[in-house]
Coordinates of C-alpha atoms in Angstrom, one line a residue:
Chain S
M1 CA 93.2 50.9 118.3
D2 CA 93.9 48.9 121.5
S3 CA 97.0 49.1 123.6
A4 CA 98.7 46.1 122.2
E5 CA 98.3 47.3 118.6
L6 CA 99.5 50.7 119.7
T7 CA 102.7 49.3 121.2
T8 CA 103.4 47.2 118.2
T9 CA 102.8 50.1 115.8
I10 CA 105.0 52.5 117.8
D11 CA 107.7 49.9 117.8
M12 CA 107.5 49.5 114.0
A13 CA 107.7 53.2 113.6
M14 CA 111.0 53.2 115.5
L15 CA 109.8 55.4 118.3
E16 CA 109.7 55.0 122.0
L17 CA 107.0 57.0 123.7
A18 CA 106.6 57.9 127.4
P19 CA 103.2 56.7 128.8
D20 CA 101.6 60.1 128.6
E21 CA 102.8 60.7 125.1
S22 CA 101.6 57.2 124.2
D23 CA 98.2 58.1 125.5
T24 CA 98.0 61.2 123.4
V25 CA 99.0 59.3 120.3
Q26 CA 96.5 56.6 121.0
R27 CA 93.7 59.2 121.3
S28 CA 94.7 61.0 118.2
V29 CA 95.2 57.9 116.1
S30 CA 91.9 56.3 117.3
Q31 CA 90.0 59.5 116.5
M32 CA 91.4 59.5 112.9
L33 CA 90.7 55.8 112.5
D34 CA 87.1 56.3 113.6
Y35 CA 86.8 59.1 111.1
F36 CA 88.3 56.9 108.4
A37 CA 85.4 54.5 108.9
V38 CA 83.3 56.5 106.5
M39 CA 85.4 55.1 103.7
A40 CA 83.8 51.7 104.2
A41 CA 80.7 53.0 102.5
A42 CA 82.5 54.2 99.3
P43 CA 81.5 52.2 96.2
V44 CA 85.0 51.0 95.3
D45 CA 84.2 47.5 94.0
G46 CA 86.1 46.9 90.7
V47 CA 87.8 50.3 90.9
E48 CA 91.5 50.5 90.2
P49 CA 93.6 52.3 92.8
T50 CA 95.4 55.5 91.9
T51 CA 98.9 55.6 93.3
H52 CA 100.2 58.5 91.2
A53 CA 98.0 60.7 89.1
F54 CA 100.0 60.9 85.9
S55 CA 102.8 58.3 86.2
T56 CA 102.8 55.9 83.3
T57 CA 106.2 54.3 83.1
N58 CA 109.3 54.5 85.1
R59 CA 111.5 57.3 83.9
T60 CA 115.3 57.2 84.3
R61 CA 117.9 59.8 83.8
P62 CA 121.1 59.3 81.9
D63 CA 123.8 57.6 83.9
T64 CA 126.3 60.4 83.6
R65 CA 128.9 61.9 85.9
N66 CA 127.7 65.0 87.9
E67 CA 130.2 67.9 87.5
R68 CA 129.8 68.9 91.1
S69 CA 130.0 66.6 94.1
V70 CA 128.4 67.4 97.4
A71 CA 130.0 64.5 99.1
D72 CA 132.1 66.6 101.5
E73 CA 129.2 68.8 102.5
L74 CA 127.0 65.7 103.1
L75 CA 129.7 64.2 105.3
E76 CA 130.0 67.5 107.2
S77 CA 126.3 67.2 108.0
A78 CA 126.8 64.0 110.0
P79 CA 126.4 64.4 113.7
D80 CA 129.7 62.4 114.3
L81 CA 132.6 61.7 112.0
E82 CA 135.8 59.7 112.3
D83 CA 137.9 60.8 109.3
R84 CA 135.6 60.2 106.4
F85 CA 133.4 57.7 108.2
I86 CA 130.1 58.4 109.9
A87 CA 130.5 57.2 113.5
I88 CA 127.7 55.3 115.4
P89 CA 127.7 53.2 118.6
N90 CA 129.0 49.7 118.5
V91 CA 127.0 47.3 116.5
L92 CA 128.1 44.2 118.4
Chain U
M1 CA 107.3 98.4 92.2
W2 CA 109.4 95.5 93.3
P3 CA 111.5 94.7 90.1
K4 CA 115.2 95.5 90.5
T5 CA 114.8 96.0 94.2
L6 CA 118.0 94.1 95.1
K7 CA 120.0 94.7 91.9
N8 CA 122.1 97.4 93.5
A9 CA 124.4 96.6 96.3
P10 CA 123.7 99.8 98.3
G11 CA 120.0 99.0 98.5
Q12 CA 120.5 95.5 99.9
G13 CA 121.7 96.4 103.4
N14 CA 118.7 98.5 104.2
Y15 CA 116.4 96.0 102.7
L16 CA 117.6 93.4 105.2
E17 CA 117.2 95.9 108.0
F18 CA 113.6 96.6 106.8
L19 CA 113.0 92.8 106.7
A20 CA 114.2 92.3 110.3
R21 CA 112.1 95.3 111.5
R22 CA 108.9 94.2 109.8
D23 CA 109.3 90.6 110.8
K24 CA 109.5 91.4 114.5
S25 CA 105.7 91.3 115.0
V26 CA 105.0 88.6 112.3
G27 CA 107.7 85.9 112.7
A28 CA 107.4 84.8 109.1
F29 CA 111.1 83.9 108.8
L30 CA 113.1 81.2 110.5
H31 CA 116.3 82.4 108.8
V32 CA 117.2 85.5 107.0
T33 CA 120.3 85.7 104.8
G34 CA 123.1 87.9 106.0
S35 CA 123.8 89.0 102.4
I36 CA 121.7 88.6 99.3
R37 CA 122.6 85.6 97.3
Q38 CA 123.8 86.5 93.8
N39 CA 125.0 83.2 92.4
G40 CA 121.8 82.2 90.6
G41 CA 121.2 85.2 88.4
A42 CA 123.8 85.5 85.7
P43 CA 122.3 88.0 83.3
S44 CA 122.9 85.8 80.2
D45 CA 120.9 83.0 81.9
S46 CA 117.9 85.1 82.8
G47 CA 117.9 86.5 79.2
A48 CA 118.0 83.0 77.8
D49 CA 115.0 82.0 79.9
G50 CA 113.1 85.0 78.4
G51 CA 109.8 86.4 79.6
N52 CA 110.8 86.3 83.3
T53 CA 112.6 89.6 83.5
C54 CA 110.0 90.9 85.9
L55 CA 111.7 88.7 88.5
E56 CA 115.0 90.4 88.1
G57 CA 116.3 91.5 91.5
V58 CA 113.0 90.6 93.2
P59 CA 113.4 89.2 96.7
V60 CA 111.7 85.8 97.3
A61 CA 111.3 83.8 100.5
V62 CA 111.4 80.0 100.5
K63 CA 109.5 77.7 102.8
D64 CA 112.0 75.9 105.0
N65 CA 111.3 72.5 103.6
I66 CA 112.7 73.5 100.2
A67 CA 116.4 73.4 99.8
V68 CA 118.5 76.5 99.2
E69 CA 122.3 75.9 99.0
G70 CA 124.1 77.1 102.1
M71 CA 120.9 77.8 104.1
P72 CA 119.3 75.8 106.9
L73 CA 116.7 73.2 105.9
T74 CA 114.9 72.6 109.2
C75 CA 111.3 71.7 108.1
G76 CA 110.4 73.4 111.3
S77 CA 111.6 70.4 113.2
R78 CA 114.2 69.9 115.9
I79 CA 115.4 66.7 114.1
L80 CA 116.7 68.8 111.2
E81 CA 117.6 71.9 113.1
P82 CA 121.4 71.5 112.6
L83 CA 121.1 70.8 108.8
V84 CA 122.5 73.1 106.2
S85 CA 121.5 72.2 102.6
P86 CA 124.4 71.4 100.3
Y87 CA 122.3 72.1 97.2
S88 CA 119.3 74.0 96.0
A89 CA 115.9 72.7 94.8
T90 CA 115.4 72.9 91.1
A91 CA 112.5 75.3 91.6
V92 CA 114.9 77.6 93.5
E93 CA 117.6 77.3 90.9
R94 CA 115.2 78.2 88.1
L95 CA 113.8 81.2 90.0
E96 CA 117.3 82.5 90.7
R97 CA 118.2 82.0 87.0
A98 CA 115.3 84.2 86.2
G99 CA 116.8 86.9 88.4
A100 CA 115.0 86.4 91.7
R101 CA 117.0 86.6 95.0
V102 CA 116.4 84.3 97.9
V103 CA 116.4 86.4 101.1
G104 CA 115.4 83.7 103.7
K105 CA 113.6 80.6 104.8
T106 CA 110.1 80.8 106.2
N107 CA 108.4 79.1 109.1
L108 CA 106.0 76.1 108.6
D109 CA 104.2 73.4 110.5
E110 CA 106.7 70.7 111.3
F111 CA 107.3 68.8 108.0
G112 CA 104.2 70.6 106.6
M113 CA 101.9 68.8 109.0
G114 CA 99.3 71.3 110.2
S115 CA 97.1 74.2 109.2
S116 CA 98.3 76.9 111.6
T117 CA 102.2 76.9 111.6
E118 CA 101.8 76.2 115.3
T119 CA 103.3 72.7 115.1
S120 CA 106.7 74.3 114.1
A121 CA 109.2 73.5 116.8
L122 CA 111.3 76.5 115.9
G123 CA 109.2 79.6 116.0
E124 CA 105.7 81.2 116.1
T125 CA 104.2 83.0 113.1
N126 CA 101.5 85.5 113.5
N127 CA 98.9 86.7 111.0
P128 CA 99.9 90.2 109.8
W129 CA 96.2 91.2 110.0
D130 CA 95.9 90.3 113.7
V131 CA 99.0 89.0 115.5
S132 CA 96.8 87.2 118.0
R133 CA 95.7 84.9 115.2
V134 CA 97.5 82.2 113.1
A135 CA 98.7 82.8 109.6
G136 CA 97.4 79.4 108.6
G137 CA 99.6 76.5 107.4
S138 CA 101.5 74.8 106.7
S139 CA 103.1 77.5 104.5
G140 CA 102.2 80.1 107.1
G141 CA 105.5 81.9 107.0
S142 CA 105.5 82.3 103.3
A143 CA 101.9 83.7 103.1
A144 CA 102.6 86.0 106.1
A145 CA 105.8 87.3 104.5
V146 CA 103.9 88.2 101.4
A147 CA 100.9 89.8 103.2
A148 CA 103.3 91.9 105.3
R149 CA 104.9 93.0 102.1
M150 CA 108.3 91.7 103.0
V151 CA 108.5 89.9 99.7
P152 CA 106.2 89.9 96.7
V153 CA 106.3 86.2 96.3
A154 CA 107.3 83.2 98.5
L155 CA 107.6 79.6 97.7
G156 CA 105.6 77.0 99.6
S157 CA 104.5 73.4 99.3
D158 CA 100.9 72.2 99.1
T159 CA 100.1 68.7 100.1
G160 CA 96.4 69.1 101.1
G161 CA 96.0 72.9 101.0
S162 CA 99.2 74.1 102.6
I163 CA 99.7 77.1 100.2
R164 CA 96.0 77.9 99.5
Q165 CA 94.8 78.0 103.1
P166 CA 97.4 80.4 104.6
A167 CA 97.1 82.5 101.4
A168 CA 93.3 82.8 102.3
F169 CA 94.1 83.6 105.9
C170 CA 96.5 86.3 105.0
G171 CA 94.6 87.8 102.0
V172 CA 97.0 86.9 99.2
Y173 CA 97.1 84.7 96.1
G174 CA 98.2 81.1 96.5
L175 CA 98.9 78.6 93.7
K176 CA 99.0 74.9 93.9
P177 CA 100.1 73.8 90.4
T178 CA 99.3 70.7 88.6
Y179 CA 101.1 67.8 90.1
G180 CA 104.4 67.2 88.3
T181 CA 104.6 70.6 86.6
V182 CA 107.1 71.9 89.1
S183 CA 110.0 69.6 90.1
R184 CA 110.0 68.4 93.6
H185 CA 113.8 67.9 93.6
G186 CA 115.0 69.6 96.8
L187 CA 111.6 69.5 98.5
V188 CA 111.8 67.4 101.6
A189 CA 109.3 64.7 101.0
Y190 CA 106.2 64.3 103.2
A191 CA 103.5 62.8 101.0
S192 CA 105.2 62.3 97.6
S193 CA 102.1 61.5 95.5
L194 CA 100.2 64.6 96.7
E195 CA 102.6 67.4 97.3
V196 CA 103.8 70.0 94.9
I197 CA 105.9 73.2 95.1
G198 CA 103.9 76.4 94.5
A199 CA 103.8 80.0 95.7
A200 CA 102.0 82.7 97.6
A201 CA 102.1 86.1 95.9
E202 CA 100.8 89.7 96.1
S203 CA 99.8 89.8 92.5
V204 CA 98.8 87.5 89.7
D205 CA 101.6 88.9 87.5
V206 CA 104.4 88.0 89.9
L207 CA 102.8 84.6 90.6
E208 CA 102.5 83.8 87.0
A209 CA 106.1 84.8 86.3
A210 CA 107.3 82.7 89.2
Y211 CA 105.3 79.7 88.0
A212 CA 106.6 80.1 84.5
A213 CA 110.2 80.3 85.7
M214 CA 109.9 77.2 88.0
S215 CA 107.8 74.8 85.9
G216 CA 109.1 72.3 83.4
S217 CA 110.4 68.7 83.6
D218 CA 113.5 67.9 85.5
V219 CA 115.8 64.9 85.2
M220 CA 116.2 65.0 89.0
D221 CA 112.5 64.3 89.6
Q222 CA 111.1 61.4 87.8
S223 CA 107.5 62.4 88.5
S224 CA 108.0 65.8 86.8
L225 CA 106.2 66.0 83.5
D226 CA 107.1 66.8 80.0
H227 CA 104.1 68.6 78.7
P228 CA 103.9 71.2 76.1
V229 CA 103.5 74.8 77.3
P230 CA 99.7 75.4 76.9
P231 CA 98.7 78.3 74.7
P232 CA 97.5 81.4 76.4
D233 CA 94.1 80.5 77.9
S234 CA 91.2 82.5 76.6
G235 CA 89.7 82.0 80.0
A236 CA 86.7 80.3 81.4
T237 CA 83.2 81.1 80.6
R238 CA 81.4 78.6 82.8
I239 CA 82.1 78.3 86.5
G240 CA 80.6 75.6 88.7
F241 CA 80.4 76.6 92.3
L242 CA 80.2 74.0 95.1
G243 CA 76.7 74.1 96.6
G244 CA 74.9 72.3 99.4
E245 CA 75.6 72.4 103.1
L246 CA 79.3 73.3 103.4
G247 CA 79.6 73.9 107.1
L248 CA 81.0 77.4 106.8
S249 CA 81.3 80.1 109.4
P250 CA 78.7 82.8 108.9
E251 CA 81.4 85.3 107.7
V252 CA 82.8 82.8 105.1
A253 CA 79.3 81.8 104.0
E254 CA 78.3 85.4 103.4
N255 CA 81.5 86.1 101.6
Y256 CA 81.1 83.0 99.4
A257 CA 77.6 84.0 98.4
R258 CA 78.8 87.4 97.5
F259 CA 81.8 86.0 95.6
V260 CA 79.5 83.7 93.5
E261 CA 77.3 86.7 92.8
A262 CA 80.4 88.6 91.7
L263 CA 81.3 85.9 89.3
G264 CA 78.0 86.4 87.5
D265 CA 78.5 90.2 87.5
A266 CA 81.9 89.6 85.9
G267 CA 80.2 87.8 83.0
Y268 CA 80.7 84.2 83.9
E269 CA 77.9 81.7 83.6
T270 CA 77.6 80.1 87.0
E271 CA 75.9 76.9 88.0
E272 CA 75.7 75.1 91.3
I273 CA 77.5 71.7 91.4
A274 CA 77.8 69.0 94.0
L275 CA 80.6 66.5 94.5
S276 CA 79.4 63.3 95.9
T277 CA 82.9 62.2 96.8
L278 CA 83.5 65.3 99.0
E279 CA 82.8 63.4 102.2
Y280 CA 85.6 60.9 101.4
V281 CA 88.2 63.5 100.6
V282 CA 89.6 64.1 104.1
P283 CA 89.7 60.4 105.2
A284 CA 91.3 59.3 101.9
Y285 CA 93.7 62.2 102.0
Y286 CA 94.9 61.6 105.5
T287 CA 95.2 57.9 105.0
I288 CA 97.4 58.4 102.0
A289 CA 99.3 61.3 103.4
S290 CA 100.1 59.6 106.7
A291 CA 101.1 56.4 105.0
E292 CA 103.5 58.2 102.7
A293 CA 104.8 60.3 105.6
S294 CA 105.6 57.2 107.7
A295 CA 107.7 55.9 104.9
N296 CA 109.3 59.2 103.9
L297 CA 110.2 60.2 107.5
A298 CA 111.8 56.8 108.2
R299 CA 115.1 58.3 106.8
F300 CA 115.4 60.7 109.8
N301 CA 117.3 58.5 112.2
G302 CA 120.1 60.6 113.7
V303 CA 122.8 58.7 111.8
R304 CA 123.8 60.7 108.7
Y305 CA 122.5 64.2 109.5
G306 CA 120.2 66.1 111.8
H307 CA 119.7 65.6 115.5
R308 CA 121.4 62.7 117.3
T309 CA 120.7 61.7 120.9
D310 CA 123.5 62.4 123.4
Y311 CA 124.1 58.8 124.4
S312 CA 123.0 55.4 123.2
E313 CA 124.3 51.8 123.7
N314 CA 123.6 50.6 120.2
P315 CA 122.5 51.8 116.7
E316 CA 118.9 50.8 117.2
E317 CA 118.6 52.7 120.5
L318 CA 120.3 55.7 118.8
I319 CA 117.6 55.7 116.1
R320 CA 114.7 55.3 118.5
K321 CA 115.9 58.0 120.9
S322 CA 116.9 60.4 118.1
R323 CA 113.6 60.2 116.5
T324 CA 111.6 60.4 119.7
E325 CA 113.5 63.5 120.8
G326 CA 113.6 65.1 117.4
F327 CA 110.0 64.8 116.2
G328 CA 107.1 66.9 117.6
S329 CA 103.8 65.4 118.7
E330 CA 101.8 66.0 115.6
V331 CA 104.5 64.3 113.5
K332 CA 104.6 61.3 115.8
N333 CA 100.8 61.1 115.6
R334 CA 100.9 60.9 111.8
I335 CA 103.9 58.5 111.7
V336 CA 102.1 56.1 114.0
L337 CA 98.8 56.5 112.0
G338 CA 100.6 56.0 108.7
T339 CA 102.5 52.9 110.0
Y340 CA 99.2 51.5 111.2
V341 CA 97.3 51.9 108.0
L342 CA 100.1 50.2 106.1
R343 CA 100.3 47.2 108.4
S344 CA 99.5 43.9 106.8
G345 CA 95.9 43.1 107.8
F346 CA 94.9 46.7 107.8
Q347 CA 96.2 47.8 104.4
D348 CA 93.1 46.8 102.4
Q349 CA 90.8 48.4 104.8
Y350 CA 92.6 51.7 104.8
Y351 CA 95.4 52.4 102.4
L352 CA 94.2 50.4 99.4
R353 CA 90.6 51.6 99.9
A354 CA 91.8 55.2 100.0
Q355 CA 93.7 54.7 96.8
K356 CA 90.5 53.5 95.1
I357 CA 88.6 56.4 96.5
R358 CA 91.2 58.6 95.0
T359 CA 90.3 57.1 91.6
L360 CA 86.6 57.9 92.3
I361 CA 87.5 61.5 93.1
R362 CA 89.5 61.9 90.0
R363 CA 86.7 60.5 87.8
E364 CA 84.1 62.8 89.4
I365 CA 86.4 65.8 88.9
E366 CA 86.9 64.8 85.2
R367 CA 83.1 64.6 84.8
A368 CA 82.6 67.9 86.4
F369 CA 85.0 69.6 84.0
A370 CA 83.0 68.2 81.1
G371 CA 80.3 70.7 82.1
V372 CA 82.2 73.7 83.5
D373 CA 85.6 75.3 82.9
L374 CA 86.4 76.0 86.5
I375 CA 85.2 74.9 89.9
C376 CA 84.9 77.5 92.6
S377 CA 84.7 76.7 96.3
P378 CA 85.6 78.1 99.7
V379 CA 89.2 77.5 100.7
F380 CA 88.6 76.9 104.4
P381 CA 85.4 76.9 106.5
T382 CA 86.6 79.7 108.7
Q383 CA 88.9 82.8 108.6
A384 CA 92.2 82.9 110.5
F385 CA 91.6 81.5 114.0
P386 CA 93.2 82.6 117.3
H387 CA 96.5 81.0 118.4
G388 CA 95.8 77.9 120.5
S389 CA 92.1 77.8 119.5
K390 CA 90.2 75.1 121.3
E391 CA 87.4 75.0 118.6
M392 CA 90.0 74.6 115.8
D393 CA 92.1 71.8 117.4
A394 CA 94.3 69.5 115.4
F395 CA 91.4 67.2 114.5
Q396 CA 89.1 70.0 113.4
Q397 CA 91.9 71.5 111.3
K398 CA 92.2 68.2 109.4
V399 CA 88.4 67.9 108.9
A400 CA 88.5 71.5 107.5
D401 CA 90.8 70.4 104.6
R402 CA 87.8 69.1 102.7
F403 CA 87.8 71.9 100.1
T404 CA 91.5 71.9 99.4
G405 CA 92.3 68.2 99.5
T406 CA 90.4 67.4 96.4
A407 CA 92.9 69.2 94.1
N408 CA 95.8 67.2 95.6
L409 CA 94.1 63.8 95.3
A410 CA 93.0 64.7 91.7
A411 CA 96.4 66.3 90.9
I412 CA 94.7 69.3 89.4
P413 CA 95.8 73.0 89.8
A414 CA 94.0 75.3 92.2
L415 CA 94.4 78.9 93.1
T416 CA 93.3 80.9 96.1
V417 CA 92.2 84.5 95.3
P418 CA 91.4 87.2 97.9
S419 CA 87.7 87.8 98.2
G420 CA 87.6 90.8 100.5
L421 CA 87.5 91.3 104.2
A422 CA 85.0 90.3 106.9
G423 CA 85.4 91.7 110.4
G424 CA 88.7 93.1 109.5
L425 CA 90.2 89.8 108.4
P426 CA 90.7 88.5 104.9
V427 CA 88.7 85.7 103.2
G428 CA 89.9 83.7 100.2
M429 CA 88.1 81.6 97.6
Q430 CA 89.4 78.9 95.5
F431 CA 89.3 78.1 91.7
M432 CA 90.2 74.6 90.5
A433 CA 91.0 73.9 86.9
P434 CA 91.6 70.7 84.8
P435 CA 95.2 69.5 84.7
F436 CA 97.6 72.1 83.2
G437 CA 94.9 74.8 83.4
E438 CA 97.1 77.3 85.3
G439 CA 96.6 79.9 82.6
R440 CA 92.8 79.6 83.0
L441 CA 93.3 80.1 86.8
F442 CA 95.4 83.2 86.3
A443 CA 92.9 84.7 83.8
A444 CA 90.0 84.2 86.2
A445 CA 92.0 85.6 89.1
R446 CA 92.7 88.8 87.0
T447 CA 89.1 89.2 86.1
I448 CA 87.8 88.7 89.7
G449 CA 90.7 90.8 91.0
E450 CA 89.0 93.8 89.5
I451 CA 86.2 93.3 91.9
F452 CA 88.2 91.9 94.9
P453 CA 91.6 93.6 94.7
V454 CA 94.3 92.4 97.1
E455 CA 94.4 94.4 100.3
F456 CA 97.2 94.7 102.8
P457 CA 97.1 94.8 106.6
P458 CA 97.0 98.3 108.2
G459 CA 100.4 99.7 108.7
M460 CA 102.0 97.2 106.3
E461 CA 100.8 98.7 103.0
P462 CA 104.1 100.2 101.9
P463 CA 106.6 97.7 100.6
W464 CA 110.3 98.3 100.9
A465 CA 111.7 101.2 98.9
A466 CA 115.3 102.0 98.8
D467 CA 114.8 105.7 98.8
R468 CA 112.4 105.7 101.8
E469 CA 114.4 103.6 104.2

C-alpha cells in the first residue's frame, strides 16, 4: 500500500496518526496484504460467497415494550451531559 | 468440590481474599467484584432450568468484552475504560439463573485482537505455569483464572481461536461452540460473523453444564439459532487427524504424535486427513475479521460513552482525536486493514474473494465429516511463548491461527483438550465436530481425559475451600 492510499484509508477510518505511528500501520498493513496475495490462487470461480454460516432469512423479534429501561444508565455513560442531552462541540 | 462454594455468605469474604491473593502473580482479572452478585440465581429459576444444579454457587469469571450489569466493560481498551455496563449478556443471565456467581471480569487482548493478552491496554496477564510467559489470547485472563484454580469455569469469546489457544497454553479445556448456539447479545462485537461466546473450564463436566445453561436461541440476537437439543451423543468412532507438514515446534510435534497414538489406544479408528484449504484459512480469516472489525468499531467515537478527548473544535475532530487516543496500535492496524479491504476497487480482490474461500472451506469440512466423526489437530504450533517474544511477533501470531481459524470460518464447534506437559508447560490438542456436535466433543474429551488428565500449575493445585482459608 503506498502512502497516498494509506492516508486516504486512515482518513476513512476516522483516525489521525502521527508520522511514526503511520509508518507502523503501513508496515503492518502491507505485510498482511502481501500475505493475502495467496488468496488469488484459490479456485473460487462460480463459488457463492458465505457471509453468515447459518443465516437464512431475516429474523425479527416482537415489537413489544421492554419492562426495564436502561435509558438513564446509558445517558450516565456519556462523557458530557447537559440535562438529558449529550453535549458535543459546536457543529457550526 | 466447587459446587455451593459461594452459597453461604460467610464463605464469600474469604473467597474474595483468596482471589486477590492468587491473582497477584497471574493478573487474570481486570476487575473483581466487591461482593458476590446474587441477583441472577433465584432458586425457583435454577430449578426450572433443570439439570444445571452443579453450577449452583459456583464462581465464574467473565471476559471483559462480555457485559455484566453494574461491572466495567472495557474490552481491554482505553476507549472503553470508563464504561460500566447497564445490562448483562444473555449468556451471563442464563448462567446466573442456573446458580453461577460472577466474581469478576478477566483481561484480554484489546477487543479480542491478539494471541497473547499483551495488546490489553489495562493490564498484563501471566501464564500460571510460568509467569515469564503469556497466557495466550485473546481470552488469556479467563484461561489463566481457570488454570490458577481461581474459578472452575470462565467465559470467553472465540473469533479465530481466542478461547482454544489460551486454554492450550494454560492446560485447561476450552470450548468454541457452534456459531449461533450461544447468544451474542451483550458480547461487544468485533467480527460478528465469526465470533461466539464459549468457555474455558477445569473439567468437562462443568464445561458441559455451562454450555447447556448458556445455549439456546435468544430474541435479542437474530443470529442465534433455534435448533433441537441433540440427543446424547454416543460418541465418535472415527477420528481424522490433520497430517502433512504442519510447522509445529518440536515439543508440540512430539506431543501431537503421542496424542494421535493415544486416540488409537483409546479405541478410536484414526486416519490421516489433509485439508487443501488450510493455506487459505488465515488470509481469509483476517480479511473478513478486519473488515467486520472496521465496521463494528466505528461506533466508538467518544460521543455517547467511553473515552472523549479533552478538547476539540468540532464534532469530527472530537471523533478523530478520541479514537486515535483511545485505540491501541494493534486495533488501529486492523481498523485500517479492514477499511482498506472494504474500499471500492479492492473489495472484490480481498473481501469478496475471502467470502468465497469461506464457502470452499465449509464445503471441504463437510466432505471431511462424511468420512470421519471428528477432526483432530494441534491448537497452536508452539507452547506458551515468553512475554515480548521476537519470534512470535504480531504477524507470526496471526499466521499461527491456521488450526483454529477453520472452525470459525466453517461455524463448527471445536474443543481444546489438555494433552500433557512438555518441558514443564502444558500442550493442548483440538477436536472439531460437525455443527451442533458439542456432545460428541464432550464425549471424546472424557475418553481422552482418562489418558491425559488435566494438570494444574505447581503451587496452584488446591482450589479455594472455605474451611482452609
